[in-house]
XYZ file of C-alpha atoms in Angstrom:
750
model
C -27.001 -8.413 23.865
C -23.762 -9.904 21.552
C -20.288 -9.668 24.405
C -19.026 -6.680 21.779
C -22.289 -4.437 22.849
C -21.965 -5.239 26.597
C -21.242 -2.434 29.141
C -18.565 -4.356 30.293
C -17.186 -4.970 25.949
C -17.619 -1.095 25.410
C -15.520 0.093 28.242
C -13.051 -2.358 28.121
C -12.757 -0.853 24.081
C -13.445 2.895 25.575
C -9.985 2.015 28.188
C -7.922 0.749 24.908
C -8.722 3.740 22.785
C -7.337 6.057 25.520
C -4.548 4.170 26.221
C -3.411 3.954 22.814
C -4.328 7.211 22.159
C -1.356 8.138 24.685
C 0.571 6.584 23.311
C 0.149 8.262 19.880
C 0.247 11.397 22.098
C 3.425 10.459 23.141
C 4.837 9.791 19.748
C 3.408 12.934 18.293
C 5.123 14.933 20.838
C 8.249 13.266 20.632
C 8.252 13.757 16.445
C 7.884 17.404 16.990
C 10.891 17.561 19.493
C 12.604 15.843 17.137
C 11.594 18.728 14.399
C 12.483 21.407 16.697
C 16.071 20.377 17.148
C 16.408 20.207 14.031
C 15.036 23.143 13.018
C 17.791 24.711 15.823
C 19.993 23.290 13.936
C 19.291 25.058 10.763
C 19.091 28.282 12.673
C 22.442 27.596 13.898
C 23.892 26.276 10.358
C 22.627 29.828 9.023
C 24.497 32.176 11.379
C 27.454 30.238 11.667
C 30.418 32.777 10.224
C 32.514 31.159 7.600
C 36.421 32.440 7.008
C 37.007 30.486 3.504
C 35.505 28.477 0.880
C 35.741 24.592 2.335
C 33.774 26.381 5.530
C 31.348 28.085 3.369
C 30.993 24.532 1.629
C 30.224 22.734 4.894
C 28.189 24.511 6.489
C 25.634 24.992 3.020
C 26.145 20.650 3.636
C 24.982 20.864 6.992
C 22.144 23.132 6.398
C 21.632 21.283 3.289
C 20.918 17.732 5.835
C 19.033 20.003 8.745
C 16.203 21.259 5.652
C 16.114 17.637 4.829
C 15.405 16.059 7.811
C 12.801 18.419 8.707
C 10.490 17.555 5.588
C 10.850 13.673 6.077
C 9.246 14.493 9.590
C 7.113 16.404 8.308
C 6.405 14.005 5.648
C 4.707 11.373 8.204
C 2.658 13.200 10.170
C -0.397 11.832 8.672
C -0.472 8.114 9.468
C 3.197 8.352 11.717
C 1.807 5.333 13.413
C 0.136 2.304 12.450
C 0.218 -0.569 13.711
C 1.321 -2.729 16.857
C 2.099 -6.118 17.789
C 1.776 -7.871 20.986
C 4.062 -11.204 21.853
C 2.670 -14.577 23.137
C 5.429 -13.855 25.877
C 6.713 -11.008 27.624
C 8.250 -9.265 25.733
C 7.255 -5.437 25.318
C 4.579 -4.861 22.801
C 6.158 -3.175 19.224
C 4.476 -0.056 17.788
C 5.165 0.187 14.270
C 5.207 3.478 11.860
C 6.815 5.521 9.028
C 9.720 6.211 10.889
C 11.653 4.407 13.880
C 12.281 6.984 16.358
C 13.761 6.268 20.213
C 13.788 7.810 23.494
C 17.291 9.494 24.434
C 18.068 6.485 26.826
C 18.018 4.479 23.910
C 14.722 3.265 24.040
C 12.420 2.018 21.324
C 9.317 4.028 20.949
C 8.864 3.048 17.011
C 9.988 0.365 15.070
C 10.361 1.721 11.185
C 7.978 -0.749 9.098
C 10.606 -1.466 6.741
C 13.196 -3.330 9.434
C 13.539 -6.477 9.914
C 11.806 -6.357 13.317
C 8.471 -4.284 11.565
C 8.538 -7.549 8.795
C 7.029 -9.094 11.494
C 3.571 -7.111 11.141
C 3.528 -8.660 8.251
C 4.624 -12.311 8.100
C 2.754 -12.964 10.710
C -0.621 -15.150 10.030
C -3.053 -17.460 12.687
C -1.514 -20.714 10.394
C 2.226 -19.521 11.222
C 1.941 -16.461 14.336
C 5.386 -16.919 14.854
C 5.581 -15.363 18.584
C 2.724 -13.565 17.404
C -0.480 -13.058 19.900
C -2.057 -10.078 18.356
C -1.816 -7.507 15.544
C -3.407 -4.122 16.050
C -4.441 -1.429 13.454
C -4.156 1.901 14.229
C -6.708 3.890 12.141
C -5.766 7.329 12.892
C -6.985 10.889 11.432
C -3.952 14.173 11.550
C -3.103 13.484 15.255
C -6.221 11.168 16.488
C -7.300 7.685 16.832
C -10.400 6.977 14.526
C -10.274 3.535 14.938
C -9.080 0.367 16.006
C -8.559 -3.247 14.309
C -7.285 -6.631 16.172
C -6.221 -10.143 14.307
C -6.003 -12.068 16.867
C -3.362 -14.998 15.741
C -2.883 -17.158 18.852
C -5.247 -20.152 19.606
C -4.725 -19.833 23.385
C -5.664 -16.258 22.996
C -8.240 -16.453 20.781
C -9.663 -18.353 23.747
C -9.320 -17.321 26.099
C -11.127 -13.753 24.703
C -13.475 -15.837 22.325
C -12.660 -14.051 19.616
C -12.149 -15.135 15.622
C -8.901 -16.031 14.612
C -7.577 -13.965 12.119
C -9.552 -10.949 10.266
C -9.219 -9.322 6.737
C -10.495 -6.061 8.643
C -8.209 -3.361 8.026
C -7.509 -4.183 4.603
C -10.905 -4.405 3.303
C -11.668 -1.235 5.158
C -8.844 -0.038 2.869
C -10.190 -1.536 -0.306
C -13.527 0.082 0.830
C -11.965 3.235 1.622
C -13.193 6.285 -1.315
C -10.083 7.314 -4.032
C -9.723 11.030 -3.730
C -7.866 11.001 -6.976
C -4.888 10.389 -5.416
C -2.633 6.602 -4.079
C -2.552 5.835 -0.765
C 0.478 3.861 0.156
C -0.060 0.469 1.784
C 2.277 0.189 4.226
C -0.679 -0.603 6.807
C -1.778 -3.521 5.297
C 1.249 -4.967 3.393
C 0.386 -8.585 2.620
C 3.110 -11.108 3.140
C 3.406 -11.730 -1.310
C 3.562 -8.144 -1.540
C 6.025 -8.550 1.391
C 8.963 -10.882 -0.228
C 9.180 -8.615 -3.036
C 9.023 -5.048 -1.477
C 12.398 -6.750 0.493
C 13.678 -8.942 -2.812
C 17.344 -7.760 -2.995
C 18.775 -4.554 -4.445
C 20.903 -6.476 -7.804
C 19.196 -6.965 -11.015
C 16.208 -6.837 -12.773
C 13.362 -8.022 -10.869
C 10.093 -8.249 -12.531
C 6.455 -7.800 -10.903
C 4.033 -9.459 -13.068
C -0.117 -8.920 -12.246
C -3.364 -8.267 -13.953
C -5.475 -5.039 -12.699
C -5.430 -4.415 -9.427
C -2.917 -6.791 -7.884
C -1.403 -3.748 -6.702
C 1.794 -4.180 -8.356
C 2.073 -0.231 -8.625
C 1.957 0.228 -4.669
C 4.296 -2.968 -3.730
C 7.076 -1.292 -6.773
C 6.541 2.259 -4.450
C 6.745 0.726 -1.716
C 9.966 -1.455 -2.832
C 11.899 2.076 -3.367
C 10.797 3.301 0.050
C 12.467 0.135 1.539
C 15.248 0.091 -1.370
C 16.562 3.968 -0.028
C 16.103 2.269 4.013
C 17.893 -0.615 3.585
C 20.644 0.612 1.219
C 21.011 4.088 2.146
C 24.071 4.301 1.221
C 24.181 3.375 -1.886
C 21.407 4.926 -3.185
C 21.383 8.208 -1.032
C 24.211 10.562 -3.837
C 22.776 8.213 -6.979
C 18.729 8.209 -6.078
C 15.917 6.365 -7.656
C 14.420 6.875 -10.540
C 10.468 5.835 -11.261
C 9.052 5.832 -14.887
C 5.031 6.620 -15.135
C 2.951 5.751 -18.550
C 1.795 9.460 -18.287
C 1.374 12.445 -16.358
C -1.666 12.052 -14.756
C -0.071 9.198 -13.488
C 2.588 10.683 -11.801
C 0.351 12.918 -10.404
C -1.452 10.566 -8.851
C 1.038 8.250 -7.303
C 3.245 11.663 -6.469
C 2.346 11.823 -2.536
C 3.612 8.138 -1.969
C 6.781 8.633 -1.472
C 7.076 11.915 0.500
C 4.448 10.236 3.120
C 7.502 7.236 3.477
C 9.524 10.329 4.105
C 11.919 9.461 0.879
C 12.551 12.327 -1.491
C 15.633 10.912 -3.426
C 13.355 9.720 -6.116
C 12.628 11.254 -9.329
C 9.400 10.834 -11.585
C 9.506 11.066 -14.487
C 8.041 9.621 -17.821
C 9.556 8.158 -20.698
C 8.836 11.557 -22.721
C 10.142 14.064 -20.282
C 13.946 12.090 -20.220
C 15.619 14.097 -21.668
C 16.356 17.642 -20.600
C 14.823 20.333 -22.075
C 12.923 18.424 -24.498
C 8.804 19.179 -24.446
C 7.195 15.768 -26.281
C 4.382 17.709 -27.884
C 4.306 16.687 -31.750
C 1.495 14.787 -32.284
C 1.890 11.130 -34.308
C 0.473 8.452 -35.746
C 1.175 5.178 -33.784
C 2.797 3.443 -36.810
C 5.084 6.472 -36.750
C 5.920 5.746 -33.516
C 6.072 2.199 -33.800
C 8.396 1.894 -35.963
C 10.876 4.748 -34.110
C 10.659 2.238 -30.674
C 12.232 -0.524 -32.605
C 15.528 -2.033 -31.498
C 16.748 -1.176 -35.684
C 16.492 2.692 -34.562
C 19.526 2.447 -32.910
C 21.855 1.101 -35.777
C 19.252 3.873 -38.551
C 20.972 6.511 -35.615
C 24.737 4.907 -35.438
C 24.360 5.124 -39.304
C 23.268 8.656 -39.227
C 26.318 9.717 -37.004
C 28.343 8.242 -39.178
C 26.904 9.899 -42.620
C 27.987 13.513 -40.804
C 31.945 11.889 -41.216
C 32.377 12.801 -44.971
C 35.113 12.074 -47.245
C 35.614 13.440 -49.897
C 35.963 11.094 -53.299
C 38.467 14.320 -54.914
C 40.776 16.414 -53.756
C 39.459 19.575 -51.863
C 41.345 22.477 -53.382
C 42.395 24.543 -49.857
C 44.684 28.001 -50.415
C 46.753 29.049 -47.382
C 48.979 32.153 -47.614
C 48.676 32.619 -51.421
C 49.718 28.672 -51.351
C 47.722 25.290 -52.879
C 47.392 23.010 -50.419
C 44.932 20.353 -50.001
C 42.485 17.808 -48.149
C 43.211 14.480 -49.689
C 40.974 11.215 -49.730
C 43.697 8.907 -48.496
C 44.647 11.158 -45.714
C 41.045 12.058 -44.535
C 40.176 8.614 -44.566
C 43.305 7.565 -42.394
C 41.806 10.639 -40.020
C 38.034 9.538 -39.598
C 39.700 5.779 -38.746
C 41.572 7.363 -36.601
C 39.342 8.919 -34.895
C 36.782 6.523 -35.231
C 39.225 4.360 -33.092
C 39.397 6.235 -30.081
C 36.481 4.764 -29.337
C 35.347 8.052 -28.329
C 31.263 9.759 -29.219
C 31.197 12.369 -32.533
C 32.110 15.073 -30.612
C 34.696 13.969 -28.952
C 36.961 12.022 -31.496
C 36.360 15.901 -33.393
C 39.821 17.022 -32.242
C 41.298 13.524 -33.186
C 40.098 14.083 -36.819
C 41.117 17.649 -36.924
C 44.320 17.291 -35.874
C 45.170 14.564 -37.833
C 44.057 16.614 -41.273
C 45.695 20.355 -40.248
C 48.829 17.958 -39.508
C 48.643 17.117 -43.018
C 48.338 20.162 -44.273
C 50.898 21.196 -42.241
C 53.504 18.939 -43.172
C 52.015 19.639 -46.961
C 52.742 23.342 -45.706
C 56.444 23.029 -44.928
C 57.095 20.563 -47.528
C 56.229 24.168 -49.963
C 58.140 26.577 -47.644
C 60.567 24.925 -46.553
C 62.047 23.121 -49.291
C 66.003 23.975 -49.639
C 66.701 26.195 -52.629
C 69.975 23.958 -52.939
C 68.303 20.593 -52.619
C 68.850 19.223 -49.373
C 66.320 17.924 -46.612
C 63.558 20.013 -45.617
C 64.372 22.919 -43.895
C 61.945 22.925 -41.052
C 61.849 20.861 -38.131
C 59.147 19.112 -36.195
C 58.716 22.140 -34.001
C 59.039 24.284 -37.265
C 55.719 22.345 -38.472
C 53.199 21.937 -35.180
C 53.595 26.103 -34.424
C 52.373 26.262 -38.386
C 49.977 23.418 -37.802
C 48.588 25.730 -34.951
C 48.936 28.842 -36.837
C 46.237 27.096 -39.821
C 44.035 26.012 -37.095
C 43.638 29.353 -36.339
C 41.804 29.842 -40.473
C 38.190 30.387 -40.154
C 38.335 29.603 -43.574
C 40.381 26.327 -43.579
C 38.737 25.289 -40.341
C 35.402 25.635 -41.985
C 36.431 23.048 -44.520
C 37.467 20.615 -42.136
C 34.095 20.964 -40.062
C 31.980 20.309 -42.338
C 33.848 16.808 -42.801
C 33.218 15.416 -39.608
C 30.829 18.794 -37.381
C 29.717 19.153 -34.131
C 26.351 18.396 -34.023
C 24.043 18.450 -31.487
C 21.331 15.393 -31.287
C 18.547 17.687 -32.205
C 20.047 19.387 -35.042
C 21.085 15.346 -36.176
C 17.803 14.245 -36.263
C 15.830 17.498 -37.394
C 18.195 16.910 -40.636
C 17.679 13.060 -40.344
C 14.085 13.106 -40.823
C 13.985 16.231 -43.180
C 16.070 14.339 -45.771
C 14.696 11.237 -47.484
C 18.106 11.123 -49.466
C 19.714 10.313 -45.047
C 16.785 8.592 -44.198
C 17.761 6.219 -47.068
C 21.155 6.420 -46.578
C 21.202 5.610 -42.455
C 17.764 3.324 -42.629
C 18.557 0.550 -44.898
C 17.405 -1.046 -42.685
C 13.822 -0.013 -42.691
C 11.293 -0.838 -45.850
C 10.945 1.304 -48.439
C 7.404 2.106 -46.925
C 8.527 2.405 -43.325
C 11.622 5.126 -44.600
C 8.904 7.321 -45.680
C 6.521 7.037 -42.217
C 9.738 9.138 -41.126
C 9.713 11.951 -43.015
C 8.868 15.273 -41.890
C 9.471 18.160 -41.764
C 11.261 19.839 -38.993
C 9.051 21.830 -35.813
C 8.647 20.374 -32.266
C 9.602 16.366 -31.013
C 7.128 13.614 -30.581
C 7.139 11.037 -27.115
C 9.085 8.630 -29.560
C 11.459 11.252 -30.503
C 13.301 11.469 -26.839
C 13.879 8.313 -26.741
C 15.853 8.076 -30.237
C 17.478 12.468 -28.383
C 18.747 10.364 -25.911
C 20.654 7.533 -28.658
C 21.779 10.372 -30.748
C 23.150 12.261 -27.638
C 24.797 9.287 -26.674
C 26.638 8.337 -29.801
C 27.727 12.227 -29.739
C 28.892 12.878 -26.784
C 29.261 16.179 -25.330
C 30.295 19.309 -26.735
C 32.712 20.972 -24.282
C 33.499 25.064 -25.016
C 37.487 25.296 -25.047
C 40.057 26.108 -22.267
C 42.150 29.197 -22.387
C 45.246 29.951 -21.130
C 47.602 32.997 -21.848
C 45.843 33.413 -25.297
C 46.422 30.259 -26.808
C 43.416 27.546 -26.628
C 44.157 24.091 -24.749
C 43.246 22.732 -28.245
C 45.385 24.457 -30.428
C 48.384 23.366 -27.667
C 46.648 20.571 -28.069
C 47.281 19.993 -31.826
C 51.134 21.474 -30.795
C 51.636 18.235 -28.393
C 49.843 16.007 -31.270
C 51.163 17.071 -34.598
C 54.959 16.140 -33.015
C 53.747 12.533 -33.168
C 52.107 13.007 -36.286
C 54.416 14.418 -38.094
C 57.341 12.521 -36.947
C 56.569 10.254 -39.645
C 56.916 12.486 -42.452
C 60.399 13.492 -41.088
C 63.742 13.248 -43.367
C 66.043 14.352 -40.870
C 67.267 13.249 -37.087
C 67.290 15.527 -34.179
C 69.261 13.056 -32.178
C 71.110 16.937 -31.755
C 68.640 19.232 -31.586
C 66.654 17.165 -29.211
C 66.800 20.269 -26.625
C 65.252 21.948 -29.845
C 61.903 19.966 -30.037
C 58.709 21.989 -28.364
C 57.137 19.693 -26.505
C 53.602 20.272 -24.989
C 54.630 20.924 -21.238
C 56.709 23.285 -22.988
C 54.089 24.951 -23.638
C 51.889 24.254 -20.834
C 53.982 25.516 -18.350
C 54.149 28.956 -19.751
C 50.507 29.275 -18.508
C 49.315 30.040 -14.856
C 46.458 27.425 -14.686
C 43.812 28.458 -11.804
C 41.934 26.382 -9.887
C 37.969 27.554 -10.410
C 36.342 27.855 -6.796
C 32.976 27.276 -6.702
C 30.222 28.162 -5.044
C 28.193 24.983 -4.155
C 24.443 24.976 -4.489
C 22.968 22.237 -1.887
C 20.427 20.719 -3.799
C 18.491 17.157 -2.874
C 19.801 14.353 -5.745
C 15.549 14.336 -7.306
C 16.981 18.382 -9.165
C 20.311 17.218 -10.095
C 19.362 14.431 -11.633
C 16.486 16.227 -13.629
C 18.591 18.403 -14.958
C 21.311 15.752 -16.329
C 20.401 13.856 -18.818
C 23.642 11.537 -18.286
C 23.002 11.105 -14.452
C 23.054 7.352 -13.644
C 20.968 5.781 -10.689
C 21.092 3.507 -7.969
C 17.797 1.610 -8.557
C 15.184 2.116 -11.078
C 11.237 1.333 -11.174
C 9.546 1.136 -14.324
C 5.974 0.989 -14.150
C 3.051 0.082 -16.759
C 6.785 -1.613 -18.708
C 4.859 -3.673 -21.579
C 3.980 -0.018 -23.164
C 8.445 0.418 -23.486
C 9.736 0.005 -26.739
C 13.097 -1.228 -27.101
C 14.507 2.113 -27.834
C 12.873 3.392 -24.215
C 14.810 0.947 -22.519
C 18.475 1.211 -24.058
C 17.824 5.376 -22.909
C 16.538 3.439 -19.157
C 19.516 0.873 -19.184
C 22.179 4.181 -19.935
C 20.608 5.371 -16.472
C 21.465 2.400 -14.335
C 24.606 0.634 -15.403
C 24.560 -1.483 -12.585
C 21.310 -3.378 -14.138
C 18.825 -2.992 -11.009
C 15.773 -2.522 -11.530
C 12.460 -3.054 -10.512
C 9.911 -3.969 -13.231
C 5.786 -3.784 -13.204
C 3.903 -4.573 -15.968
C 0.916 -7.421 -17.410
C 1.422 -7.994 -21.357
C -3.024 -8.380 -21.708
C -2.475 -4.304 -20.966
C 0.226 -3.581 -23.786
C -2.086 -1.572 -25.655
C 1.154 1.008 -26.965
C 2.411 2.015 -30.151
C 3.436 -1.918 -30.878
C 0.374 -3.097 -29.856
C -1.706 -0.779 -32.191
C 0.193 -1.959 -35.457
C 0.200 -5.563 -34.277
C 3.389 -6.313 -33.372
C 1.964 -6.281 -28.993
C 5.018 -8.260 -27.225
C 4.278 -11.355 -26.174
C 7.280 -11.559 -23.279
C 9.032 -9.630 -21.125
C 12.428 -10.985 -23.734
C 10.117 -8.588 -26.718
C 9.467 -6.015 -24.447
C 13.736 -5.649 -22.698
C 14.426 -5.680 -27.246
C 17.751 -7.012 -27.278
C 19.092 -5.738 -24.064
C 21.423 -7.311 -22.329
C 19.048 -8.420 -19.154
C 18.750 -10.906 -16.720
C 15.749 -11.455 -14.372
C 13.524 -13.073 -11.747
C 9.805 -12.787 -11.625
C 7.139 -12.690 -9.166
C 3.508 -12.923 -10.289
C 1.011 -11.358 -8.293
C -2.580 -13.588 -8.172
C -4.081 -11.459 -6.375
C -6.456 -7.966 -7.063
C -7.182 -6.220 -4.443
C -8.781 -2.965 -6.122
C -10.806 -4.791 -8.975
C -14.066 -6.966 -7.479
C -15.494 -10.356 -8.702
C -17.637 -8.402 -10.127
C -15.881 -6.085 -12.809
C -13.742 -9.160 -13.381
C -16.151 -10.872 -14.367
C -16.364 -8.957 -17.106
C -13.255 -7.845 -17.888
C -12.334 -11.736 -17.686
C -14.256 -12.317 -20.979
C -12.143 -9.672 -22.832
C -8.532 -11.497 -21.688
C -9.763 -14.630 -22.632
C -10.206 -12.794 -25.734
C -6.888 -11.038 -25.894
C -5.509 -14.290 -25.881
C -2.255 -13.579 -23.784
C -0.451 -16.211 -21.365
C -1.579 -14.152 -17.958
C -2.532 -15.639 -14.969
C -6.355 -14.380 -14.346
C -6.524 -12.883 -10.944
C -8.067 -14.077 -8.313
C -10.906 -10.939 -6.537
C -10.941 -10.072 -2.892
C -14.104 -8.967 -2.630
C -17.247 -8.035 -4.135
C -18.605 -5.229 -3.818
C -21.715 -5.530 -3.796
C -22.490 -3.843 -7.350
C -23.076 -5.738 -10.747
C -21.596 -3.486 -13.750
C -24.932 -1.780 -15.628
C -25.140 -0.891 -19.173
C -27.446 1.529 -20.911
C -27.530 1.691 -24.595
C -29.347 4.448 -27.028
C -26.501 8.036 -26.917
C -29.812 10.313 -26.479
C -29.142 13.231 -25.620
C -24.955 12.127 -25.997
C -22.657 14.600 -24.034
C -25.524 16.192 -22.148
C -26.831 12.121 -20.808
C -22.750 11.665 -20.029
C -22.947 14.539 -17.060
C -26.575 12.713 -16.012
C -25.312 9.829 -14.990
C -22.165 10.766 -13.982
C -23.638 13.025 -11.868
C -25.910 9.991 -10.806
C -22.760 8.223 -9.471
C -21.231 11.833 -7.736
C -24.590 10.962 -5.472
C -23.846 7.061 -5.056
C -20.189 7.175 -4.463
C -20.266 10.402 -1.654
C -16.565 11.704 -1.497
C -15.127 9.161 -3.967
C -14.017 9.517 -7.174
C -15.456 9.415 -11.299
C -14.199 9.122 -14.576
C -15.415 8.536 -17.763
C -12.566 6.104 -20.063
C -13.582 5.986 -23.627
C -11.588 7.371 -26.664
C -9.325 10.574 -27.818
C -12.306 11.823 -29.731
C -15.347 11.591 -27.179
C -13.021 12.362 -24.672
C -12.681 16.327 -26.659
C -16.343 16.717 -27.153
C -16.927 15.838 -23.051
C -14.224 17.551 -21.257
C -16.669 19.957 -19.412
C -17.974 16.653 -18.383
C -18.734 17.954 -14.026
C -17.709 15.526 -11.823
C -15.463 13.275 -12.789
C -12.184 12.895 -14.270
C -12.790 12.858 -18.955
C -9.665 10.365 -20.073
C -8.359 8.445 -22.971
C -7.063 4.708 -22.277
C -4.093 5.991 -22.173
C -4.500 8.445 -20.017
C -6.809 6.467 -17.081
C -3.768 4.030 -17.107
C -2.610 2.724 -13.424
C -5.513 4.705 -12.239
C -8.367 4.293 -9.716
C -11.329 5.452 -8.944
C -14.661 4.271 -7.615
C -16.728 4.705 -10.108
C -15.821 3.966 -14.265
C -18.205 5.097 -17.080
C -16.910 3.416 -19.969
C -18.620 5.080 -23.414
C -18.221 3.531 -26.730
C -16.659 0.605 -25.662
C -17.066 -1.444 -29.065
C -14.875 2.050 -30.169
C -12.462 1.576 -27.754
C -12.663 -2.523 -28.820
C -11.886 -1.335 -32.517
C -8.374 0.399 -31.489
C -7.339 -3.007 -29.695
C -9.328 -5.663 -27.080
C -6.221 -4.576 -24.841
C -7.673 -1.278 -24.276
C -11.088 -1.864 -23.596
C -9.423 -4.266 -20.967
C -7.420 -1.456 -19.150
C -11.079 1.103 -19.142
C -12.896 -1.760 -17.856
C -10.614 -2.240 -14.694
C -9.956 1.253 -13.320
C -13.064 1.117 -10.884
C -12.820 0.068 -7.286
C -16.936 -0.653 -7.004
C -19.027 1.002 -9.632
C -18.195 -0.090 -13.559
C -20.945 1.190 -15.677
C -21.024 1.448 -20.069
C -22.723 3.551 -21.896
C -22.800 2.487 -26.102
C -24.928 3.247 -29.029
C -25.832 0.942 -29.755
C -26.397 -3.113 -28.524
C -22.318 -3.406 -27.575
C -21.062 -6.872 -29.181
C -17.342 -6.997 -27.103
C -16.254 -10.141 -25.554
C -18.268 -9.836 -21.627
C -20.593 -7.376 -22.979
C -23.510 -10.211 -22.294
C -23.095 -10.158 -18.780
C -24.095 -6.648 -18.467
């Protein structure tokens, strides 16, 4: 009988289990007390009587903080404590968990995994134990301890107990666990190379580069949790934006950060970055590739400029029976003045309108103020200012000026642009004729590639603000009176020094009106909720997964959302299979991915494949070699014991796929099964029970215990990168079903 199975050893294990369970019970009891205290404070704040708006705002803010605290405490219920460190000296053991907790007397009950003290749990090794004698992994289900895994790191301690130095049991157990369809955090098994990236400084752009299964997504998500912990004051008001490749992916990762007690995070796809737009219009890869190019920023700018019109000939304006004119030279001057403000189109529009109306007011004053005796004009600047306000109120004249510099929104601008070959030809001269033809379409709906263009257009156009009213005149009308004094002054032919007190000043107008302050009942919502509704929201940090798929235009949209350029970028150039790759423009470097964005970055390479076992990676590596991209070949950390299998022949077609899925379901038990294929086959297989049926695009970033790749050569025909993605989704078993003997690289290994 081995030492591990002797009665004494069994008794020791049982005693250790009871002691650790008692410790867990104490920690959960403390968690319950914290939750009860927060709930009591929430109840008190809700019942507090308030006398004014300030007290109400303070009460609501406190209630919001208490609700948030309760949500955080609820989120860490599962896996509250997962580790313990024992030291070689007399230092008390350290228990590691999802949050930090202290007793009333200040004693540290639980150390937050993100703290500097918690870092020792991940960095201690047998070669460099750093004073750690033993690292203990506690595996729990609910509030109950299920198992214990010890790693002895100290030579003397190992000799005393007869234990083996080091162990990867906890890691292997996590990797072998069944996938449930939702990503789990790796907080208990973070490896040293991952920890270094997670705790990297907030500033700058960090690229996490790695092959499938190396943990890029997990590292990026845990980095978000770490940054929100380490830089709480800087990020709590701004939040963190996480960009993923698709809705399936976002659902897959949605439980990770709440489980790490972090909620100030907004999850979005690039197609969801423009509030109020549902990007469901189908579009070819060729069209999407053109729309994603960096030159489209110039196209959008030109499309906006084209809407700022200067007439070739004077345009007649009839006002009070007098003929006035919109004079091209004055329109040009007004346009130039508006552009020189540096404001966006809609915001500079007021300057344009004022300049044009000032010229019309000058023309009108020259007519009605003419001295019949041949002297100087009888109207002064204050009279002309009043005339400007009156002319501005004329709806016909306003309409004529509006046509020259119209108020626009992003949707209207792009609808008009894409519906008109003439407008496209004017704005997109930088594109070839065939590329311009790809952009022409009928109005109605938006594609995924349109979203970044809408965002670009909105940035050029600026906001549309309703005029504020005061005393019957709009704030815009008051501004006309103010600006026309300066504009029309150059046309005055007499000296106002003796009549200075009679000149109309803007303050004279404004002071006549009562401008009260608004009292707004502030509604406290989460940072994520506020950011989701505000296109202009600026985040403290942005994390981009599958970053190689983003177009330069999508990068421009993201850079506007983080002016500090604080990014974590996770990706793999070998997996680039977006529209650009489909038309032969796959990025060969991160510089090409970012386009012309002014970014400096540092890159970290993940080289160990934790997800994809050696048997599957052997096949996938042949495909990677054929792609020819310069990328590190991952080193699998384990073998699954299952060789990938191949079935040739379409036989009963979908019925046979259903049988294979059922067989895989019996093998993996509670694990997950997926079928990855072309969009055409996926549509026909949608009714297959027991498996997720996905296209390659939908499967990107996901993982399953068993994957059946259907019609691999058809997938390869859309690009070997797509096949590479499809073959690397499985954590245990991979099957390939082909109508004929497959010819893709690596097929001979099946």
